[in-house]
Amino acid sequence: MYDRPNTLDAFASDSCSSAVQGRGESSPATLEQLLEGLPLSRRRLKRRQHVFRAGQPRHGLYLIHSGFFKTRVISEDGREKVTGFRLRGDLLGLDALDLPHYTCDAIALDMGEVWELPIAYLRDRVPEFQDRLTAALASEIRRDWNWMLVLGSLNAEQRVVSFLLDLSTRLSALGFSSTSILLRMTRADLGNFLSLQLETVVRALHRLQAQGLIAVDRRQIRIVDPARLRAQLTVPAIH
Amino acid sequence: MYDRPNTLDAFASDSCSSAVQGRGESSPATLEQLLEGLPLSRRRLKRRQHVFRAGQPRHGLYLIHSGFFKTRVISEDGREKVTGFRLRGDLLGLDALDLPHYTCDAIALDMGEVWELPIAYLRDRVPEFQDRLTAALASEIRRDWNWMLVLGSLNAEQRVVSFLLDLSTRLSALGFSSTSILLRMTRADLGNFLSLQLETVVRALHRLQAQGLIAVDRRQIRIVDPARLRAQLTVPAIH
DNA sequence: CGAGGCATTGAAACCCTTCAATGAGTGTGG
DNA sequence: CCACACTCATTGAAGGGTTTCAATGCCTCG
């Protein structure tokens, strides 16, 4: 019998891509370390500034060096969907790797810096680069599928819990506190990502606080009881 | 001003990956043509048979030669999510390209045949293979994002319409009728994919039939009025 | 200090889910 | 060849979680 991937475990393992096919023995753990010393063009971004927009000619791939970003797609008739929140080490533009134009918007939620990666150049000079790229692409697919599972089978409160735990894990992996979380996105962005109305997000956070699982102070979230918070995901899987 | 990708257009353009970065002039349009003549191990599958299961050691990638498949992920506590329905030309196992084990189940919905692609071998011998792989991965990400958008912003009826139009487009690209569609999956599978209960799918199909947009006969669907069906997606974007 | 963006809260409405029962189609075994 | 079993689809009714709409409050910034 084989182990089935746990939703949360899958999230966690994806945050720092581990087992890349064909990778040699010891090598830099992060893409950033791998690219250290290369003359990459860096770009600083302010709040609400776009790294790129859907439809623009694709230049390269962007590696987040610092800051907090969101990616989103917008349909012809204006419906928007936040496809993810991206942190240091994440790549922006993966979805358009085979296209001449970007297909999503990448927007800074606060100040940040990205490094532009010249794909063709790196593919030729950095042996591991192609494998890293493949790993990042596959990882994004798994991430998307996990969120589709979450959105399709959990209620509002559980979705918010999933989000908080995921963010906590990712921030923790970057060396930040796993219990003190500063949300950089609006309630509307969060709701959009979780396929909920912003009021529903507010009420879910409120209920979680009332249960003593978290403490909410505007965008500052403190995880009071991680264990019971996690336990919320295994209770009556309503919906 | 740049064009934003239309949901449906995006679906359509993804069905036959077109502009692969760095691809030369004339070359086989499909992966299958590219691999013609190579000694690939083929595998016939019966209804309900698994191509692979999550957790199994990853062998290679599978190219669907014929048949109708579904992929799904299952969480630790048994929640299931159908992540897609796959047709001829689609690849199975992309999500685990960087992992030693598969992360989803791939299941035949009727009789079919898949070709097992030895990745490392093909990467070395077939120049275009890596680019095709990248294109397939990025394409899957765009596909997932588009479905996330659909599920997050459209009501039950519109989701079913989106599904029918998408399937119609894909079947059409394979040379099948675009108006006479045989659903190979159960209402439950379809509902799971669309994040709806099977009863809701039934009722949505019923209403679409009542409006004269489609004709439903068990799993046989006939698209009576494609234009008005498409128009359903631009009306009161409820939700 | 007013303006604006964002968050909160309440109440009503609604779409979808849930539960239950029936029906249709298929396959198998006596 | 028919009957039983089983899977899948259909339909109805009730309930409920989210949405929708509206109003208020809070904080930041010019």
Coordinates of C-alpha atoms (C1' of nucleotides) in Angstrom, one line a residue:
Chain A
M1 CA 0.0 0.0 0.0
Y2 CA 1.3 3.4 -0.9
D3 CA 1.0 6.6 1.1
R4 CA -1.4 9.2 -0.2
P5 CA -0.1 12.7 0.0
N6 CA -1.6 14.7 2.7
T7 CA -2.8 18.1 1.6
L8 CA -0.8 20.0 4.2
D9 CA 2.3 17.9 3.8
A10 CA 2.2 18.4 0.1
F11 CA 2.1 22.2 0.7
A12 CA 5.0 22.0 3.0
S13 CA 7.2 19.9 0.8
D14 CA 6.5 22.1 -2.1
S15 CA 7.8 25.2 -0.4
C16 CA 11.3 24.2 -0.9
S17 CA 11.5 21.8 -3.9
S18 CA 13.5 18.9 -2.6
A19 CA 14.1 15.9 -4.8
V20 CA 14.9 17.1 -8.3
Q21 CA 15.4 14.3 -10.8
G22 CA 18.9 13.7 -11.7
R23 CA 20.4 16.2 -9.3
G24 CA 23.9 15.3 -8.2
E25 CA 25.0 15.0 -4.6
S26 CA 25.4 18.2 -2.7
S27 CA 24.2 21.4 -4.3
P28 CA 22.7 24.7 -3.3
A29 CA 19.3 24.2 -1.6
T30 CA 17.7 27.3 -3.1
L31 CA 17.6 28.7 -6.6
E32 CA 18.9 32.0 -5.2
Q33 CA 22.1 30.3 -3.9
L34 CA 22.5 28.6 -7.2
L35 CA 22.5 31.9 -9.1
E36 CA 24.6 33.8 -6.7
G37 CA 27.3 35.8 -8.4
L38 CA 25.6 35.9 -11.7
P39 CA 25.0 39.3 -13.1
L40 CA 21.2 39.3 -12.9
S41 CA 19.2 42.5 -13.4
R42 CA 17.4 43.3 -10.3
R43 CA 14.2 45.3 -10.0
R44 CA 12.7 47.0 -7.0
L45 CA 9.0 47.3 -6.8
K46 CA 6.6 49.4 -4.7
R47 CA 3.2 48.5 -3.3
R48 CA 0.7 47.7 -6.1
Q49 CA 3.3 47.8 -8.8
H50 CA 3.2 45.2 -11.5
V51 CA 6.1 42.9 -12.2
F52 CA 4.4 42.2 -15.5
R53 CA 0.9 42.1 -16.9
A54 CA -1.0 39.5 -19.0
G55 CA -0.4 40.2 -22.6
Q56 CA 2.9 41.9 -22.3
P57 CA 5.8 40.4 -24.2
R58 CA 7.6 37.9 -22.0
H59 CA 11.1 38.8 -21.1
G60 CA 12.2 36.3 -18.7
L61 CA 11.4 34.6 -15.4
Y62 CA 11.4 36.5 -12.2
L63 CA 12.8 35.2 -9.0
I64 CA 11.4 36.9 -5.9
H65 CA 14.3 38.0 -3.7
S66 CA 12.1 39.8 -1.2
G67 CA 8.6 41.0 -0.7
F68 CA 5.1 39.6 -1.0
F69 CA 3.4 39.2 -4.4
K70 CA 0.1 38.0 -5.8
T71 CA -0.5 36.5 -9.2
R72 CA -3.9 36.7 -10.9
V73 CA -5.7 35.9 -14.1
I74 CA -8.5 38.0 -15.5
S75 CA -11.1 36.8 -17.9
E76 CA -12.2 38.8 -20.9
D77 CA -15.3 39.9 -19.1
G78 CA -13.4 41.1 -16.1
R79 CA -13.7 38.3 -13.7
E80 CA -10.6 38.1 -11.6
K81 CA -8.9 35.2 -9.9
V82 CA -6.0 35.4 -7.5
T83 CA -4.0 32.3 -8.4
G84 CA -1.5 32.6 -5.5
F85 CA 0.5 34.6 -3.1
R86 CA 4.2 34.4 -3.7
L87 CA 7.2 34.8 -1.4
R88 CA 10.9 34.9 -1.6
G89 CA 12.3 32.0 -3.7
D90 CA 9.1 31.7 -5.8
L91 CA 9.2 32.2 -9.5
L92 CA 7.0 34.5 -11.4
G93 CA 6.1 33.9 -15.0
L94 CA 6.4 30.1 -15.0
D95 CA 3.0 29.8 -16.7
A96 CA 4.2 31.6 -19.8
L97 CA 7.4 29.7 -20.2
D98 CA 6.4 28.4 -23.6
L99 CA 4.6 31.6 -24.8
P100 CA 5.7 34.9 -26.2
H101 CA 3.4 36.8 -23.8
Y102 CA 2.6 36.6 -20.1
T103 CA -0.7 35.2 -19.3
C104 CA -1.2 36.6 -15.8
D105 CA -0.5 39.6 -13.7
A106 CA 2.2 39.6 -11.0
I107 CA 1.7 42.4 -8.5
A108 CA 3.7 43.5 -5.5
L109 CA 1.7 43.7 -2.3
D110 CA 4.4 45.7 -0.6
M111 CA 7.9 46.7 -1.3
G112 CA 10.0 44.0 -2.8
E113 CA 12.8 43.0 -5.2
V114 CA 12.8 40.5 -8.1
W115 CA 15.7 39.2 -10.1
E116 CA 15.1 38.7 -13.8
L117 CA 16.4 35.4 -15.0
P118 CA 17.5 35.1 -18.6
I119 CA 16.1 31.6 -19.3
A120 CA 18.1 30.6 -22.4
Y121 CA 21.3 31.9 -20.9
L122 CA 20.8 30.0 -17.7
R123 CA 19.8 26.9 -19.4
D124 CA 23.2 26.8 -21.2
R125 CA 25.4 27.9 -18.3
V126 CA 23.9 26.5 -15.2
P127 CA 23.6 22.7 -15.5
E128 CA 20.9 22.3 -12.8
F129 CA 18.8 25.1 -14.1
Q130 CA 16.5 23.1 -16.4
D131 CA 15.8 20.6 -13.6
R132 CA 15.0 23.4 -11.2
L133 CA 12.6 24.9 -13.8
T134 CA 10.9 21.6 -14.3
A135 CA 10.6 21.1 -10.6
A136 CA 9.1 24.5 -10.1
L137 CA 6.6 23.9 -12.9
A138 CA 5.5 20.5 -11.5
S139 CA 5.4 21.9 -8.0
E140 CA 3.1 24.7 -9.1
I141 CA 0.8 22.1 -10.6
R142 CA 0.7 20.1 -7.4
R143 CA 0.1 23.3 -5.5
D144 CA -2.8 24.2 -7.7
W145 CA -4.4 20.8 -7.4
N146 CA -4.1 20.9 -3.7
W147 CA -5.9 24.2 -3.6
M148 CA -8.6 23.0 -5.9
L149 CA -9.1 20.2 -3.5
V150 CA -9.3 22.6 -0.6
L151 CA -11.7 24.9 -2.4
G152 CA -13.8 22.0 -3.6
S153 CA -14.2 20.1 -0.3
L154 CA -13.9 22.5 2.6
N155 CA -16.1 25.2 4.0
A156 CA -15.2 28.8 4.5
E157 CA -13.7 28.4 7.9
Q158 CA -11.6 25.4 6.9
R159 CA -10.4 27.2 3.8
V160 CA -9.2 30.1 5.9
V161 CA -7.5 27.7 8.2
S162 CA -5.8 26.0 5.3
F163 CA -4.6 29.3 4.1
L164 CA -3.2 30.3 7.5
L165 CA -1.4 27.0 8.0
D166 CA 0.0 27.1 4.5
L167 CA 1.3 30.6 4.9
S168 CA 2.6 29.8 8.4
T169 CA 4.6 26.9 7.0
R170 CA 6.0 28.9 4.1
L171 CA 7.0 31.8 6.3
S172 CA 8.6 29.5 8.8
A173 CA 10.7 27.9 6.0
L174 CA 12.0 31.4 5.2
G175 CA 13.0 31.9 8.8
F176 CA 10.1 34.0 9.9
S177 CA 7.8 33.3 12.8
S178 CA 5.2 30.6 12.2
T179 CA 2.8 31.9 14.7
S180 CA 2.9 35.7 14.1
I181 CA 1.7 36.3 10.6
L182 CA 1.3 39.7 8.9
L183 CA -1.2 39.4 6.1
R184 CA -0.1 41.6 3.2
M185 CA -3.2 41.2 1.2
T186 CA -6.7 42.7 1.6
R187 CA -9.6 40.6 2.8
A188 CA -10.9 40.9 -0.7
D189 CA -7.7 39.4 -2.2
L190 CA -7.8 36.6 0.3
G191 CA -11.4 35.9 -0.4
N192 CA -10.9 35.9 -4.1
F193 CA -8.1 33.4 -3.7
L194 CA -10.2 31.2 -1.4
S195 CA -13.3 31.6 -3.6
L196 CA -15.2 33.4 -0.8
Q197 CA -16.6 36.9 -0.4
L198 CA -14.6 39.2 1.7
E199 CA -17.3 39.3 4.4
T200 CA -17.2 35.6 4.6
V201 CA -13.4 35.8 5.3
V202 CA -14.0 38.3 8.0
R203 CA -16.6 36.2 9.7
A204 CA -14.4 33.1 9.4
L205 CA -11.5 34.9 11.1
H206 CA -13.9 36.2 13.7
R207 CA -15.2 32.7 14.5
L208 CA -11.6 31.3 14.7
Q209 CA -10.7 34.0 17.1
A210 CA -13.8 33.4 19.2
Q211 CA -12.8 29.7 19.5
G212 CA -9.4 30.8 20.8
L213 CA -7.5 29.4 17.8
I214 CA -6.1 32.7 16.5
A215 CA -5.9 36.3 17.5
V216 CA -6.8 38.8 14.9
D217 CA -5.7 42.4 14.9
R218 CA -6.4 43.9 11.5
R219 CA -3.9 42.2 9.2
Q220 CA -1.8 40.9 12.1
I221 CA -2.7 37.2 12.8
R222 CA -1.3 35.3 15.8
I223 CA -1.8 31.6 15.8
V224 CA -2.7 30.8 19.4
D225 CA -3.3 27.1 19.2
P226 CA -1.7 25.5 16.1
A227 CA -2.8 22.0 17.1
R228 CA -6.4 22.8 17.4
L229 CA -6.2 25.0 14.3
R230 CA -4.9 22.1 12.4
A231 CA -7.6 19.9 13.9
Q232 CA -10.2 22.1 12.2
L233 CA -9.4 20.4 9.0
T234 CA -10.2 16.9 10.1
V235 CA -13.6 17.7 11.6
P236 CA -17.0 17.2 9.9
A237 CA -15.9 17.8 6.3
I238 CA -19.0 19.7 5.5
H239 CA -19.9 21.2 2.1
Chain B
M1 CA -3.1 48.0 -24.3
Y2 CA -2.7 44.3 -24.2
D3 CA -5.2 41.6 -24.8
R4 CA -6.3 39.7 -21.8
P5 CA -6.7 36.0 -22.4
N6 CA -10.3 34.9 -22.7
T7 CA -11.1 31.9 -20.6
L8 CA -12.4 29.9 -23.4
D9 CA -9.8 31.0 -25.9
A10 CA -7.2 30.1 -23.4
F11 CA -8.7 26.6 -23.1
A12 CA -8.8 26.2 -26.9
S13 CA -5.2 27.4 -27.5
D14 CA -4.0 25.0 -24.8
S15 CA -5.5 22.0 -26.4
C16 CA -2.8 21.9 -29.0
S17 CA 0.3 23.6 -27.6
S18 CA 1.4 26.0 -30.3
A19 CA 4.2 28.3 -29.8
V20 CA 7.0 26.4 -28.1
Q21 CA 9.9 28.6 -27.3
G22 CA 12.9 28.0 -29.5
R23 CA 11.2 25.6 -31.7
G24 CA 12.6 25.5 -35.3
E25 CA 10.6 26.0 -38.4
S26 CA 8.5 23.1 -39.5
S27 CA 8.1 20.2 -37.1
P28 CA 5.5 17.7 -36.0
A29 CA 2.4 19.3 -34.7
T30 CA 1.7 16.7 -32.1
L31 CA 3.9 14.9 -29.6
E32 CA 2.7 11.6 -31.0
Q33 CA 4.0 12.5 -34.5
L34 CA 7.3 13.5 -33.0
L35 CA 7.7 10.1 -31.3
E36 CA 6.5 8.0 -34.2
G37 CA 8.8 5.1 -34.9
L38 CA 10.4 5.1 -31.5
P39 CA 10.1 1.8 -29.6
L40 CA 7.8 2.9 -26.9
S41 CA 6.1 0.4 -24.6
R42 CA 2.4 0.6 -25.0
R43 CA -0.2 -0.3 -22.5
R44 CA -3.9 -1.1 -23.1
L45 CA -6.3 -0.2 -20.3
K46 CA -9.8 -1.3 -19.5
R47 CA -12.5 0.8 -17.9
R48 CA -11.7 1.8 -14.4
Q49 CA -8.1 0.6 -14.6
H50 CA -5.4 2.7 -13.2
V51 CA -2.5 3.9 -15.3
F52 CA -0.8 4.7 -12.0
R53 CA -1.7 5.6 -8.4
A54 CA -0.4 8.3 -6.1
G55 CA 2.5 7.0 -4.1
Q56 CA 3.7 4.4 -6.7
P57 CA 7.3 4.8 -7.9
R58 CA 7.3 7.0 -10.9
H59 CA 8.4 5.2 -14.1
G60 CA 7.9 7.6 -16.8
L61 CA 5.4 9.8 -18.4
Y62 CA 2.4 8.5 -20.2
L63 CA 1.1 9.8 -23.5
I64 CA -2.5 9.1 -24.2
H65 CA -2.9 7.5 -27.6
S66 CA -6.6 6.7 -27.3
G67 CA -9.3 6.7 -24.7
F68 CA -10.7 8.9 -22.0
F69 CA -9.0 9.3 -18.6
K70 CA -9.4 11.2 -15.4
T71 CA -6.7 12.4 -13.0
R72 CA -7.5 12.9 -9.3
V73 CA -5.8 13.7 -6.1
I74 CA -7.0 12.3 -2.7
S75 CA -6.2 13.9 0.6
E76 CA -5.2 11.9 3.6
D77 CA -8.7 12.0 5.0
G78 CA -10.2 10.7 1.8
R79 CA -11.4 13.8 0.2
E80 CA -11.2 13.4 -3.6
K81 CA -10.7 15.9 -6.3
V82 CA -10.9 15.2 -10.0
T83 CA -8.2 17.5 -11.4
G84 CA -9.0 16.9 -15.1
F85 CA -10.3 14.8 -17.9
R86 CA -7.6 13.7 -20.3
L87 CA -7.8 12.9 -24.0
R88 CA -5.5 11.7 -26.8
G89 CA -2.4 13.7 -26.9
D90 CA -2.5 14.6 -23.2
L91 CA 0.3 13.6 -20.9
L92 CA -0.2 11.8 -17.6
G93 CA 2.3 12.1 -14.8
L94 CA 3.5 15.6 -15.5
D95 CA 2.9 16.7 -11.9
A96 CA 5.5 14.2 -10.6
L97 CA 8.2 15.0 -13.1
D98 CA 10.6 16.0 -10.3
L99 CA 9.5 13.4 -7.8
P100 CA 10.3 9.7 -7.2
H101 CA 6.6 8.9 -6.8
Y102 CA 3.4 9.8 -8.5
T103 CA 1.2 12.2 -6.7
C104 CA -2.2 11.6 -8.4
D105 CA -4.2 8.7 -9.7
A106 CA -4.7 8.4 -13.5
I107 CA -7.7 6.3 -14.3
A108 CA -9.2 5.1 -17.6
L109 CA -12.8 5.9 -18.0
D110 CA -13.2 3.5 -20.9
M111 CA -10.9 1.4 -23.0
G112 CA -7.7 3.2 -24.0
E113 CA -4.1 3.0 -24.8
V114 CA -1.1 4.9 -23.4
W115 CA 2.5 5.1 -24.4
E116 CA 5.1 5.1 -21.8
L117 CA 7.7 7.8 -22.4
P118 CA 11.2 7.2 -21.0
I119 CA 12.0 10.8 -20.0
A120 CA 15.7 10.7 -19.7
Y121 CA 16.1 8.8 -22.9
L122 CA 13.9 11.1 -24.9
R123 CA 15.5 14.2 -23.5
D124 CA 18.8 13.0 -24.9
R125 CA 17.6 11.8 -28.3
V126 CA 14.8 14.0 -29.2
P127 CA 15.9 17.6 -29.4
E128 CA 12.5 19.1 -29.1
F129 CA 11.4 16.9 -26.2
Q130 CA 12.4 19.1 -23.4
D131 CA 10.6 22.1 -24.9
R132 CA 7.5 20.0 -25.4
L133 CA 7.6 19.0 -21.8
T134 CA 8.0 22.5 -20.6
A135 CA 5.1 23.6 -22.8
A136 CA 2.9 20.8 -21.4
L137 CA 3.7 21.8 -17.9
A138 CA 3.1 25.5 -18.4
S139 CA 0.0 24.6 -20.3
E140 CA -1.4 22.6 -17.4
I141 CA -0.8 25.5 -15.1
R142 CA -2.8 27.8 -17.3
R143 CA -5.5 25.2 -17.6
D144 CA -5.7 24.9 -13.9
W145 CA -5.8 28.6 -13.3
N146 CA -8.6 29.0 -15.9
W147 CA -10.6 26.3 -14.1
M148 CA -10.0 27.9 -10.8
L149 CA -11.4 31.1 -12.3
V150 CA -14.4 29.3 -13.6
L151 CA -15.1 27.6 -10.3
G152 CA -14.6 30.7 -8.3
S153 CA -16.7 33.0 -10.3
L154 CA -19.5 31.1 -12.1
N155 CA -22.6 29.5 -10.9
A156 CA -23.5 25.8 -11.4
E157 CA -25.1 26.2 -14.8
Q158 CA -22.3 28.3 -16.1
R159 CA -19.7 25.8 -14.9
V160 CA -21.5 23.0 -16.7
V161 CA -21.6 25.2 -19.8
S162 CA -17.9 25.9 -19.5
F163 CA -17.2 22.2 -19.2
L164 CA -19.3 21.3 -22.3
L165 CA -17.7 24.0 -24.4
D166 CA -14.2 23.1 -23.3
L167 CA -14.8 19.4 -24.1
S168 CA -16.5 20.3 -27.4
T169 CA -13.4 22.3 -28.4
R170 CA -11.0 19.6 -27.4
L171 CA -12.9 16.9 -29.1
S172 CA -13.2 19.0 -32.2
A173 CA -9.5 19.5 -32.3
L174 CA -9.1 15.7 -32.3
G175 CA -11.4 15.4 -35.3
F176 CA -14.5 14.4 -33.5
S177 CA -17.9 16.1 -33.6
S178 CA -18.1 19.3 -31.6
T179 CA -21.8 19.1 -31.2
S180 CA -22.4 15.5 -30.4
I181 CA -20.6 14.7 -27.1
L182 CA -20.5 11.4 -25.3
L183 CA -19.6 12.0 -21.7
R184 CA -17.5 9.1 -20.5
M185 CA -17.6 10.1 -16.8
T186 CA -20.3 9.8 -14.3
R187 CA -22.3 12.8 -13.0
A188 CA -20.5 12.4 -9.8
D189 CA -17.1 12.7 -11.5
L190 CA -18.3 15.7 -13.4
G191 CA -19.7 17.2 -10.3
N192 CA -16.5 16.6 -8.4
F193 CA -14.4 18.3 -11.1
L194 CA -16.8 21.3 -11.1
S195 CA -17.0 21.4 -7.4
L196 CA -20.7 20.6 -7.5
Q197 CA -22.9 17.8 -6.1
L198 CA -24.0 15.3 -8.7
E199 CA -27.6 16.4 -8.3
T200 CA -26.7 19.9 -9.1
V201 CA -25.1 18.8 -12.3
V202 CA -28.2 16.9 -13.2
R203 CA -30.4 19.9 -12.6
A204 CA -28.1 22.2 -14.5
L205 CA -28.1 19.9 -17.5
H206 CA -31.9 19.7 -17.2
R207 CA -32.2 23.5 -17.2
L208 CA -29.9 23.9 -20.2
Q209 CA -32.1 21.4 -22.0
A210 CA -35.2 23.1 -21.0
Q211 CA -33.8 26.3 -22.5
G212 CA -33.2 24.5 -25.8
L213 CA -29.4 24.9 -25.6
I214 CA -28.5 21.2 -25.4
A215 CA -30.2 17.8 -25.7
V216 CA -29.5 15.3 -23.0
D217 CA -29.9 11.6 -23.4
R218 CA -28.1 9.9 -20.5
R219 CA -24.4 10.5 -21.3
Q220 CA -25.0 11.6 -24.8
I221 CA -25.1 15.4 -25.1
R222 CA -26.0 17.2 -28.2
I223 CA -25.2 20.9 -28.4
V224 CA -28.3 22.4 -30.0
D225 CA -27.4 26.1 -29.9
P226 CA -23.7 26.7 -29.5
A227 CA -24.0 30.5 -29.7
R228 CA -26.6 30.8 -27.0
L229 CA -24.7 28.3 -25.0
R230 CA -21.6 30.4 -25.1
A231 CA -23.7 33.4 -24.3
Q232 CA -24.6 31.9 -21.0
L233 CA -21.1 32.7 -19.8
T234 CA -21.5 36.4 -20.3
V235 CA -24.8 36.9 -18.5
P236 CA -25.3 38.0 -14.9
A237 CA -22.0 36.8 -13.5
I238 CA -23.6 35.7 -10.3
H239 CA -21.8 34.3 -7.3
Chain C
dC1 C1' -9.1 67.1 9.2
dG2 C1' -11.7 65.5 5.5
dA3 C1' -11.2 61.8 2.0
dG4 C1' -10.6 57.3 0.7
dG5 C1' -9.5 52.6 1.3
dC6 C1' -10.3 48.8 4.0
dA7 C1' -12.6 46.1 7.7
dT8 C1' -16.6 44.9 10.4
dT9 C1' -21.3 43.7 11.3
dG10 C1' -26.3 42.8 10.6
dA11 C1' -30.3 41.0 8.1
dA12 C1' -32.5 39.0 4.3
dA13 C1' -32.3 36.3 0.2
dC14 C1' -30.7 32.5 -2.4
dC15 C1' -28.2 29.0 -4.6
dC16 C1' -26.6 24.8 -3.6
dT17 C1' -26.4 21.0 -0.6
dT18 C1' -28.4 17.3 1.8
dC19 C1' -31.5 13.5 2.4
dA20 C1' -34.6 10.3 0.5
dA21 C1' -36.9 7.8 -2.9
dT22 C1' -37.7 6.3 -7.5
dG23 C1' -36.3 5.0 -12.1
dA24 C1' -33.4 3.4 -15.8
dG25 C1' -29.9 0.6 -17.7
dT26 C1' -26.5 -3.2 -17.5
dG27 C1' -24.5 -7.5 -16.3
dT28 C1' -24.7 -11.9 -14.3
dG29 C1' -26.4 -16.3 -12.8
dG30 C1' -29.9 -19.7 -12.3
Chain D
dC1 C1' -34.4 -15.9 -21.1
dC2 C1' -35.8 -13.8 -17.0
dA3 C1' -34.8 -12.1 -12.4
dC4 C1' -31.9 -10.1 -9.2
dA5 C1' -28.2 -7.1 -8.1
dC6 C1' -25.8 -3.1 -8.8
dT7 C1' -24.5 1.2 -10.6
dC8 C1' -25.9 5.4 -12.2
dA9 C1' -29.3 9.1 -13.1
dT10 C1' -33.3 11.6 -11.9
dT11 C1' -36.5 14.2 -9.0
dG12 C1' -38.6 16.4 -4.8
dA13 C1' -38.4 18.8 -0.5
dA14 C1' -36.2 20.9 3.2
dG15 C1' -32.3 23.1 5.3
dG16 C1' -28.2 25.8 5.5
dG17 C1' -23.9 28.1 4.5
dT18 C1' -22.7 32.0 1.6
dT19 C1' -23.8 35.7 -0.7
dT20 C1' -25.8 40.1 -1.3
dC21 C1' -26.9 44.6 0.2
dA22 C1' -26.4 48.2 3.3
dA23 C1' -24.5 50.8 7.0
dT24 C1' -20.9 51.8 10.2
dG25 C1' -16.2 52.1 12.0
dC26 C1' -11.3 52.4 11.8
dC27 C1' -6.9 53.7 10.1
dT28 C1' -3.9 56.1 6.8
dC29 C1' -2.6 59.8 4.1
dG30 C1' -2.5 64.1 1.5

